[in-house]
Coordinates of C-alpha atoms and ligand atoms in Angstrom, one line a residue:
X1 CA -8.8 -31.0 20.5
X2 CA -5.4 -29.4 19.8
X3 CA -7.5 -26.7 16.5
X4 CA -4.6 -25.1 14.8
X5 CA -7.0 -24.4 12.3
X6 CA -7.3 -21.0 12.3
X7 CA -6.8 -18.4 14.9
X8 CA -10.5 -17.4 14.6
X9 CA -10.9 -20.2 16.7
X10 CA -10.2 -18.6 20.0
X11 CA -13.0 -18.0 22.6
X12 CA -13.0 -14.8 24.8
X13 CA -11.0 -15.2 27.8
X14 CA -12.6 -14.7 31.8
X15 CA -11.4 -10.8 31.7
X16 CA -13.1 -10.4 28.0
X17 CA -16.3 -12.2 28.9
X18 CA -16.7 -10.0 32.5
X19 CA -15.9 -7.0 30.7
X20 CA -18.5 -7.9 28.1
X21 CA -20.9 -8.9 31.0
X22 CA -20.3 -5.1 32.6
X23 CA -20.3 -3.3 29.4
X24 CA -22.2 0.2 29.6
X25 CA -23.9 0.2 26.4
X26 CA -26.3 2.1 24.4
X27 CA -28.0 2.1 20.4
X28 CA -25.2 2.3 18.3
X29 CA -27.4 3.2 15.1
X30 CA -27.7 6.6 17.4
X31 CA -24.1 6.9 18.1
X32 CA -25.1 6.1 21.4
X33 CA -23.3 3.2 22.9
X34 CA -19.9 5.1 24.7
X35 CA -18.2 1.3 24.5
X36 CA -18.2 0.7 21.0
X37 CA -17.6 4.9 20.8
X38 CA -14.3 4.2 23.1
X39 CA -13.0 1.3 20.3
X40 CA -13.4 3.3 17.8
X41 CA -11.1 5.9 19.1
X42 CA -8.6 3.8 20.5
X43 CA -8.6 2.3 17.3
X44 CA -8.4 5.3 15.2
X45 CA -5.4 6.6 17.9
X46 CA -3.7 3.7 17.5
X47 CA -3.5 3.7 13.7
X48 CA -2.8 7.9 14.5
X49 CA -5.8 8.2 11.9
X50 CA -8.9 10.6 11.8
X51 CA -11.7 7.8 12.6
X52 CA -12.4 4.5 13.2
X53 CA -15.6 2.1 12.8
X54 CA -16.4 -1.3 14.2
X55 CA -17.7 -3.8 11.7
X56 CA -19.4 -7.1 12.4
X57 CA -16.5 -8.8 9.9
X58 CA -13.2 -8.3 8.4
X59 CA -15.2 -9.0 4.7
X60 CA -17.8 -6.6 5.4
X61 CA -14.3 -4.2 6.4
X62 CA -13.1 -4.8 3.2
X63 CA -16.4 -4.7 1.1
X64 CA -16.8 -1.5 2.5
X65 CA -13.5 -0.2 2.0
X66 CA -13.8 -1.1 -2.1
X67 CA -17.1 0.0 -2.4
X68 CA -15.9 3.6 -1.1
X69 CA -12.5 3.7 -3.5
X70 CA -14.0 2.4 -6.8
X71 CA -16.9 3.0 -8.6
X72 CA -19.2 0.4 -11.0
X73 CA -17.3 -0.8 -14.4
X74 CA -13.3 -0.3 -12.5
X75 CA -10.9 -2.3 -11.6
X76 CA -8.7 -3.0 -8.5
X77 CA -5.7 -5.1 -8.5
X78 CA -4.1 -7.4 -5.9
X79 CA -2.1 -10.2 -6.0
X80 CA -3.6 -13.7 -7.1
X81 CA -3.9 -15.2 -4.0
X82 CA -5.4 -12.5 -2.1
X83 CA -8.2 -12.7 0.7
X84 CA -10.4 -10.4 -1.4
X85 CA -10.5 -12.3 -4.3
X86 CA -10.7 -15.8 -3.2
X87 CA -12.7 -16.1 -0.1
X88 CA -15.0 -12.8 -0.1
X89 CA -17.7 -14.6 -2.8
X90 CA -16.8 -12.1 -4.9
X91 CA -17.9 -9.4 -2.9
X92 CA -16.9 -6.6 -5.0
X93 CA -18.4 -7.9 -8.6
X94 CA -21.9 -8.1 -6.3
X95 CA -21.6 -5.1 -4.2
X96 CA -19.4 -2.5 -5.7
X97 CA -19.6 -3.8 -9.8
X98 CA -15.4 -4.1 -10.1
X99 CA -13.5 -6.4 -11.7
X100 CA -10.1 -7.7 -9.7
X101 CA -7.2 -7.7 -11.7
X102 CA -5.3 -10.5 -10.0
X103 CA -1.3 -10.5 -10.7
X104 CA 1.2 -12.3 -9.3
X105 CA 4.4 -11.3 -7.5
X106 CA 7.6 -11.8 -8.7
X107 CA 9.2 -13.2 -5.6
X108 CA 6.6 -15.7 -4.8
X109 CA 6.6 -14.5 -1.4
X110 CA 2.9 -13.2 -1.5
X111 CA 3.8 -9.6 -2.0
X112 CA 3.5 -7.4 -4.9
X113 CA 6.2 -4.5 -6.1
X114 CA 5.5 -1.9 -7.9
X115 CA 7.3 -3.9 -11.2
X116 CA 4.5 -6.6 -10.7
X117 CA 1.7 -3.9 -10.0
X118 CA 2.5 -1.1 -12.9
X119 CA 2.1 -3.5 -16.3
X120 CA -1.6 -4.3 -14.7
X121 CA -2.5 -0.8 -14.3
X122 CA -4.9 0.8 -16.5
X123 CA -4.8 4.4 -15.9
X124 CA -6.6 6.7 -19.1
X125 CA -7.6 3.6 -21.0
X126 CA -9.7 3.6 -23.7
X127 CA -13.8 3.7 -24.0
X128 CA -13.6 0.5 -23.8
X129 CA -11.5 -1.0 -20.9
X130 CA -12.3 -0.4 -17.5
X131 CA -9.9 2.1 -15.0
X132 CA -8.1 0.8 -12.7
X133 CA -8.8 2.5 -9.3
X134 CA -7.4 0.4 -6.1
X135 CA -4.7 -1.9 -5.4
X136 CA -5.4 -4.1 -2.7
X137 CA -2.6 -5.1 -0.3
X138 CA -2.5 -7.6 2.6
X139 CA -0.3 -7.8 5.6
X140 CA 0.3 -10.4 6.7
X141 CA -0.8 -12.6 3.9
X142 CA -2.6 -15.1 4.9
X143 CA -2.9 -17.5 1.5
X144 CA 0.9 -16.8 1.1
X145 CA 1.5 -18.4 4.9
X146 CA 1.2 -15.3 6.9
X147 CA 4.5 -13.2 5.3
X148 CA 5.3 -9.6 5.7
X149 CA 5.7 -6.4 3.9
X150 CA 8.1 -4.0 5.3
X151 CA 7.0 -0.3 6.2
X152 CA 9.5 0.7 3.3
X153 CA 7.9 -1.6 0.6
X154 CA 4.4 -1.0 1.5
X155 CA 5.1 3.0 1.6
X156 CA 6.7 2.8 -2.1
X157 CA 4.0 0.8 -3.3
X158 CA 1.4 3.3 -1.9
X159 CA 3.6 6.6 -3.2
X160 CA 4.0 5.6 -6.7
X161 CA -0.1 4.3 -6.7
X162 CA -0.8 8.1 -5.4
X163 CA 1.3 9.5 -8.1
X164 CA -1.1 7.4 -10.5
X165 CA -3.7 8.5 -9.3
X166 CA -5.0 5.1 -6.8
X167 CA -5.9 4.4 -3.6
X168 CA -4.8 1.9 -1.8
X169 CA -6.5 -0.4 1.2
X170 CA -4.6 -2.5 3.3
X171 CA -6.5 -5.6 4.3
X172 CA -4.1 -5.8 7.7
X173 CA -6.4 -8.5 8.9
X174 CA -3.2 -9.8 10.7
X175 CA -1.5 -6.5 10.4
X176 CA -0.8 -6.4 14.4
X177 CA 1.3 -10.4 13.4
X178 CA 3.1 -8.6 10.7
X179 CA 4.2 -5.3 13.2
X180 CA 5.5 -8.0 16.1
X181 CA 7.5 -9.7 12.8
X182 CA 9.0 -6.6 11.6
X183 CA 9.3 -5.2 15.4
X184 CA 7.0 -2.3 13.6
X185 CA 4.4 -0.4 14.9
X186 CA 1.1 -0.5 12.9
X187 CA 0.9 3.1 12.5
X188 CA 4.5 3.4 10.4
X189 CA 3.4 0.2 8.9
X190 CA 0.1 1.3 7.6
X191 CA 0.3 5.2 7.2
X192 CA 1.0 5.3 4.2
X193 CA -2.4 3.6 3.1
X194 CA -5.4 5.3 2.7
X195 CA -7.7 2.5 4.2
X196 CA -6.8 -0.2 6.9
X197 CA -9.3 -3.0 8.3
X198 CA -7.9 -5.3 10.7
X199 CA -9.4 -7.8 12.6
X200 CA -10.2 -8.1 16.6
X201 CA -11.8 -11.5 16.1
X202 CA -8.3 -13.4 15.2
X203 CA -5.0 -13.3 16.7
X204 CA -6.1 -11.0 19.1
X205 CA -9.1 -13.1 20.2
X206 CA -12.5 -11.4 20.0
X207 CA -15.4 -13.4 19.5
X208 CA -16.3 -10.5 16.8
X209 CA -15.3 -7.9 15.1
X210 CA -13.2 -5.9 12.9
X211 CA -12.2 -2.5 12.6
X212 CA -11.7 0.0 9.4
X213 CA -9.7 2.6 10.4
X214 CA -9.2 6.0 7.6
X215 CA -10.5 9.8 7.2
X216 CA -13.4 11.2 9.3
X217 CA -14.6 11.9 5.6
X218 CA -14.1 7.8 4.6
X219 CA -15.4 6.4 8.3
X220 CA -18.4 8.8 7.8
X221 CA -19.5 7.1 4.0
X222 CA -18.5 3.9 5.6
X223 CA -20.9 4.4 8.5
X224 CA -23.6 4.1 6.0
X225 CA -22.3 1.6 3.6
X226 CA -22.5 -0.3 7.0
X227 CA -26.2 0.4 7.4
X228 CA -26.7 -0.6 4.4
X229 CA -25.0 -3.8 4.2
X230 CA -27.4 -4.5 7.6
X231 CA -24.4 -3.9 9.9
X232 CA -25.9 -1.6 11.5
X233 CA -25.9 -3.1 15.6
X234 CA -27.4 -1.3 18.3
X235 CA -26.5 -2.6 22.4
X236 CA -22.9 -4.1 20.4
X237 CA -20.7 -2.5 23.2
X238 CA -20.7 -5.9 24.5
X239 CA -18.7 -7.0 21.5
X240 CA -16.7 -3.7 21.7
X241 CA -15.7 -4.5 25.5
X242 CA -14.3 -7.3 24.5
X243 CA -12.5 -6.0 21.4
X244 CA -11.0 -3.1 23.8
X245 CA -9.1 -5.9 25.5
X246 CA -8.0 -7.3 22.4
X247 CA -6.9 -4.5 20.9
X248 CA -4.8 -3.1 24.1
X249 CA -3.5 -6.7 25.1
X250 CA -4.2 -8.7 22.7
X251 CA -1.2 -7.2 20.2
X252 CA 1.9 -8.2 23.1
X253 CA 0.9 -11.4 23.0
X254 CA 1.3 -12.8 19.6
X255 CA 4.7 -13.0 19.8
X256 CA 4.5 -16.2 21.7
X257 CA 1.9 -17.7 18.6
X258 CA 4.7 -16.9 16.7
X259 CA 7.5 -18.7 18.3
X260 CA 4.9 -21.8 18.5
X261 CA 4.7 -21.6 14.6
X262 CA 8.1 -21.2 13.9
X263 CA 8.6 -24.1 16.3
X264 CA 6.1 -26.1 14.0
X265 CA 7.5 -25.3 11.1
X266 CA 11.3 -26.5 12.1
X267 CA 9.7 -29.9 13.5
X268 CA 7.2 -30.3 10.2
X269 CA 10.8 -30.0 7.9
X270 CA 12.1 -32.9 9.8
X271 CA 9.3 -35.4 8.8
X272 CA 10.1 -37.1 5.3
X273 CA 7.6 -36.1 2.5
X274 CA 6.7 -32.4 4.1
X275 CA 8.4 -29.6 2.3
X276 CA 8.4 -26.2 4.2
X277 CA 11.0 -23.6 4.9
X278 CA 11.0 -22.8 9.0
X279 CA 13.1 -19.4 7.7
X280 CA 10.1 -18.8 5.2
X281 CA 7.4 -18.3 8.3
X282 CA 7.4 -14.9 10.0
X283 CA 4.1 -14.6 11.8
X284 CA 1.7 -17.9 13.1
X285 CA 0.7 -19.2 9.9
X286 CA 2.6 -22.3 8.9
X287 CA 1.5 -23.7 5.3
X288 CA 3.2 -27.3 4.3
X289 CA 3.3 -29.0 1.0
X290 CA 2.7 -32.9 0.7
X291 CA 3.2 -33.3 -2.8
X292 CA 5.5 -36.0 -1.2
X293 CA 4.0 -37.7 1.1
X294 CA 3.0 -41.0 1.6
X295 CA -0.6 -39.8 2.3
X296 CA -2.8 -36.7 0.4
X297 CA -3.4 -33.8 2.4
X298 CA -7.2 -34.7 3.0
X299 CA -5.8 -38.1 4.4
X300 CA -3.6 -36.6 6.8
X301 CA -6.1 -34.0 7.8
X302 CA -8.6 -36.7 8.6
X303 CA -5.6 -38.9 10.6
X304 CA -5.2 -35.6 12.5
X305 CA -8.3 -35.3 13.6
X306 CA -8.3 -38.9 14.9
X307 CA -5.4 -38.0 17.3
X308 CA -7.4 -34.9 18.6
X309 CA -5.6 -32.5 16.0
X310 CA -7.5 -30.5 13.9
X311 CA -5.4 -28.6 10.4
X312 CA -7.3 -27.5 6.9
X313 CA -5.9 -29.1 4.1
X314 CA -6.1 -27.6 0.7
X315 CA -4.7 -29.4 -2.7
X316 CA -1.3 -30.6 -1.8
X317 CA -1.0 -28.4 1.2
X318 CA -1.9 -28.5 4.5
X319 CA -2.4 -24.8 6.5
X320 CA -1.9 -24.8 10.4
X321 CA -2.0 -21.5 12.7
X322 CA -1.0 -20.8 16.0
X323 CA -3.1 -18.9 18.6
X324 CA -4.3 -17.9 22.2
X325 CA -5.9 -20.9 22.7
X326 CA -2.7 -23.0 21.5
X327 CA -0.2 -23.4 24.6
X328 CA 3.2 -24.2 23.8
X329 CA 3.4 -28.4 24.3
X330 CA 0.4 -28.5 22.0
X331 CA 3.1 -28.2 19.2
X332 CA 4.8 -31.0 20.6
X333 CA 1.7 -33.1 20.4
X334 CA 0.6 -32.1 17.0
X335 CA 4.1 -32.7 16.0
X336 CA 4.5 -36.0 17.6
X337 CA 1.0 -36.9 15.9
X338 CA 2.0 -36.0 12.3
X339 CA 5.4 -38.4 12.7
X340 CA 3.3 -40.7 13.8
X341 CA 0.9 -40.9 10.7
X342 CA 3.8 -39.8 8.1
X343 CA 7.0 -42.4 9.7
Ligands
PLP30 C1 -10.1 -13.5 8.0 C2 -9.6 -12.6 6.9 C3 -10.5 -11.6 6.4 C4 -12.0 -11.6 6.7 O1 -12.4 -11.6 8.0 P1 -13.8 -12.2 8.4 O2 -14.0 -11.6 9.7 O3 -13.6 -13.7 8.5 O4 -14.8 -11.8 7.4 C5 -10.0 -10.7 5.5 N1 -8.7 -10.8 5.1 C6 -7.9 -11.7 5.5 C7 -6.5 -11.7 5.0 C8 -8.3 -12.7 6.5 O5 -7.4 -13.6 6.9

C-alpha cells in the first residue's frame, strides 16, 4: 500500500527502534528518566526557549497550552479551519470552559492578519460577553493544505496581540515543514510566540509524541496539567529515544516529502476534473478539489484503495501527504493510478 494518507503513518526506522531498544530510562513522574530529560532540552535549545515537555499527543500539547493562557467563560480565536477547533472534540469547551471564536482570513490562504484577527477581538467587553484571551495560530496549516506563515507575519501578528493584552500559541504541529519552506529556522519562526507544540510523531517520524516548548514558569503548570490529563508516563524514554532522532534528523529530511508533493500536485493539475494549484503547495500536504470530476471524492478514494493507494477524501476534496515512508516513484504510481480511474 502506497498510504499518502497522512504522515502519521510512518513507522520508526531500524536506528529509531535500536535506540528505543537501548534506551536508559527511569520514572518520569519522578523526573527520573535522563532520556526523555535529554528531549526535553534539546527541544527547549532548539526552540532557544526556557523548557520543554514531552506529551503523549500534539491535542493533549494544545489542550494544555489553552488551558494554561485562558481561563473558564473566555475566548480564543483562530481561524475557521483550524486543528483546534475541528478535530480536538472540542477540547477546550470540555477542559478549559472557552469558547473559539473562529474567523476567516482574508486571503484564503489559511492564515490570519491582524485586519482579520482585530474586529474578533474582545478586549474590556461588557459584563456580559466573554474576553478574548488567546489567538491560536498554525504553521503549517494543515486544513488549509499544509501553507506557511512567514517569520515577519507571524511576529506582527503576535506584537500587536501582546500590545492587546493576548497570548498567543502556535500549534507548529508541522512547524519544522513550514521552516524547510521558508528556508527558516524554527526558533525565528516561532519566537515570537509565547507557546509552541510541535509534533515528533509526523513528518519527522516518531511512533509518539509531541513536544510543548515555552517558560520554565509555563512547562512547570504544564507538567501538571499533564498529570492531570493522565499523561503522566513513567519508563517513556523509550518513546523519547526515538523522538531524539526525529527531532535531530528527522527535520533535514522533509525536504525530499516536499519535492514528492509538489511533484503530486503538478501531475494531479494535469488530470481533467482535478482543480489544484502546484504553486499553492509549500510543504507535503497536497489537498485537490473534484467538484469536477467524473467520480465523488469517496468514489475515487475507494478506486484508490483498489490500486494499493490509500488518500482521505473529505466533501469535494480529496487530502494526500507525503512522508518518510513515501519513496519518490510512489508518486508516480499513485499518479498513474488516479489517471487511470479519472481518463
Ligand atoms: C496532528 C495535528 C495535531 C494533533 O496531533 P495528535 O498527535 O494527532 O493529537 C494538532 N494540530 C495539527 C495542525 C495537526 O496536524
Amino acid at each position: 500500500m502506497i498510504d499518502l494518507r497522512s504522515d502519521t503513518v510512518t513507522r520508526p526506522s531500524e536506528r529509531m527502534r535500536a535506540a528505543m531498544a537501548a534506551a536508559e530510562v527511569g520514572d518520569d513522574v519522578f523526573g527520573e528518566d535522563p532520556t526523555i530529560n535529554r528531549l526535553e532540552a534539546l527541544a527547549a535549545a532548539r526552540f532557544d526557549r526556557e523548557a520543554a515537555i514531552w506529551v503523549p499527543s500534539g491535542s493533549m500539547g494544545n489542550t494544555i497550552a489553552v488551558k494554561l493562557h485562558t481561563e473558564p467563560g473566555s475566548e480564543l480565536i483562530i481561524e475557521e479551519r483550524g486543528h483546534i477547533l475541528n478535530f480536538e472534540l472540542g477540547a477546550a469547551a470540555v477542559i478549559s470552559g472557552v469558547t473559539i471564536r473562529a474567523v476567516k482570513c482574508a486571503d484564503g490562504g489559511g492564515h490570519l492578519a491582524w485586519d482579520d484577527i482585530a474586529p474578533a477581538i474582545r478586549k474590556n467587553p461588557p459584563y456580559y460577553q466573554a474576553a478574548t484571551k488567546l489567538i491560536c495560530l498554525e504553521n503549517s496549516h494543515n486544513f488549509a493544505g499544509g501553507s506557511v506563515i512567514s517569520a515577519d507575519a507571524t511576529r506582527e501578528i503576535c506584537d500587536r496581540a501582546h500590545s492587546e493584552g493576548l497570548a498567543v500559541h502556535l500549534d507548529g504541529a508541522r512547524i519544522f515543514n513550514a521552516a524547510t519552506a521558508l528556508n527558516c529556522d524554527v526558533k525565528e519562526l516561532t519566537r515570537a510566540c509565547d507557546s509552541v507544540m510541535f509534533c515528533l510523531s509526523k513528518g519527522l517520524g516518531a511512533p509518539a509524541g509531541s513536544m510543548l516548548v515555552g517558560s520554565k514558569e509555563f512547562i512547570e503548570r504544564a507538567r501538571s496539567w499533564r498529570k492531570r490529563l493522565g499523561g503522566g508516563m513513567r519508563q517513556v524514554g523509550v518513546l523519547a529515544a526515538a523522538g531524539i532522532i526525529a527531532l535531530e534528523d528527522g527535520p533535514a529530511l522533509l525536504e525530499r516529502d516536499h519535492r514528492n508533493a509538489k511533484r503530486l500536485a503538478s501531475g494531479l493539475a494535469e488530470i481533467p476534473g482535478i482543480a489544484i494549484d502546484p504553486e499553492n503547495v509549500a510543504t507535503n500536504i497536497v489537498i485537490f478539489d473534484v467538484s469536477n470530476a467524473r467520480l465523488s471524492a469517496a468514489e475515487i478514494v475507494a478506486k484508490l484503495k483498489e490500486k494499493g493507494v490509500l488518500a482521505i477524501g473529505f466533501g469535494t476534496q480529496i487530502r494526500m501527504v507525503t512522508h518518510l515512508d513515501i519513496a519518490d516513484d510512489d508518486i508516480d504510481t499513485a499518479l498513474s493510478a488516479i489517471k487511470q480511474i479519472l481518463l
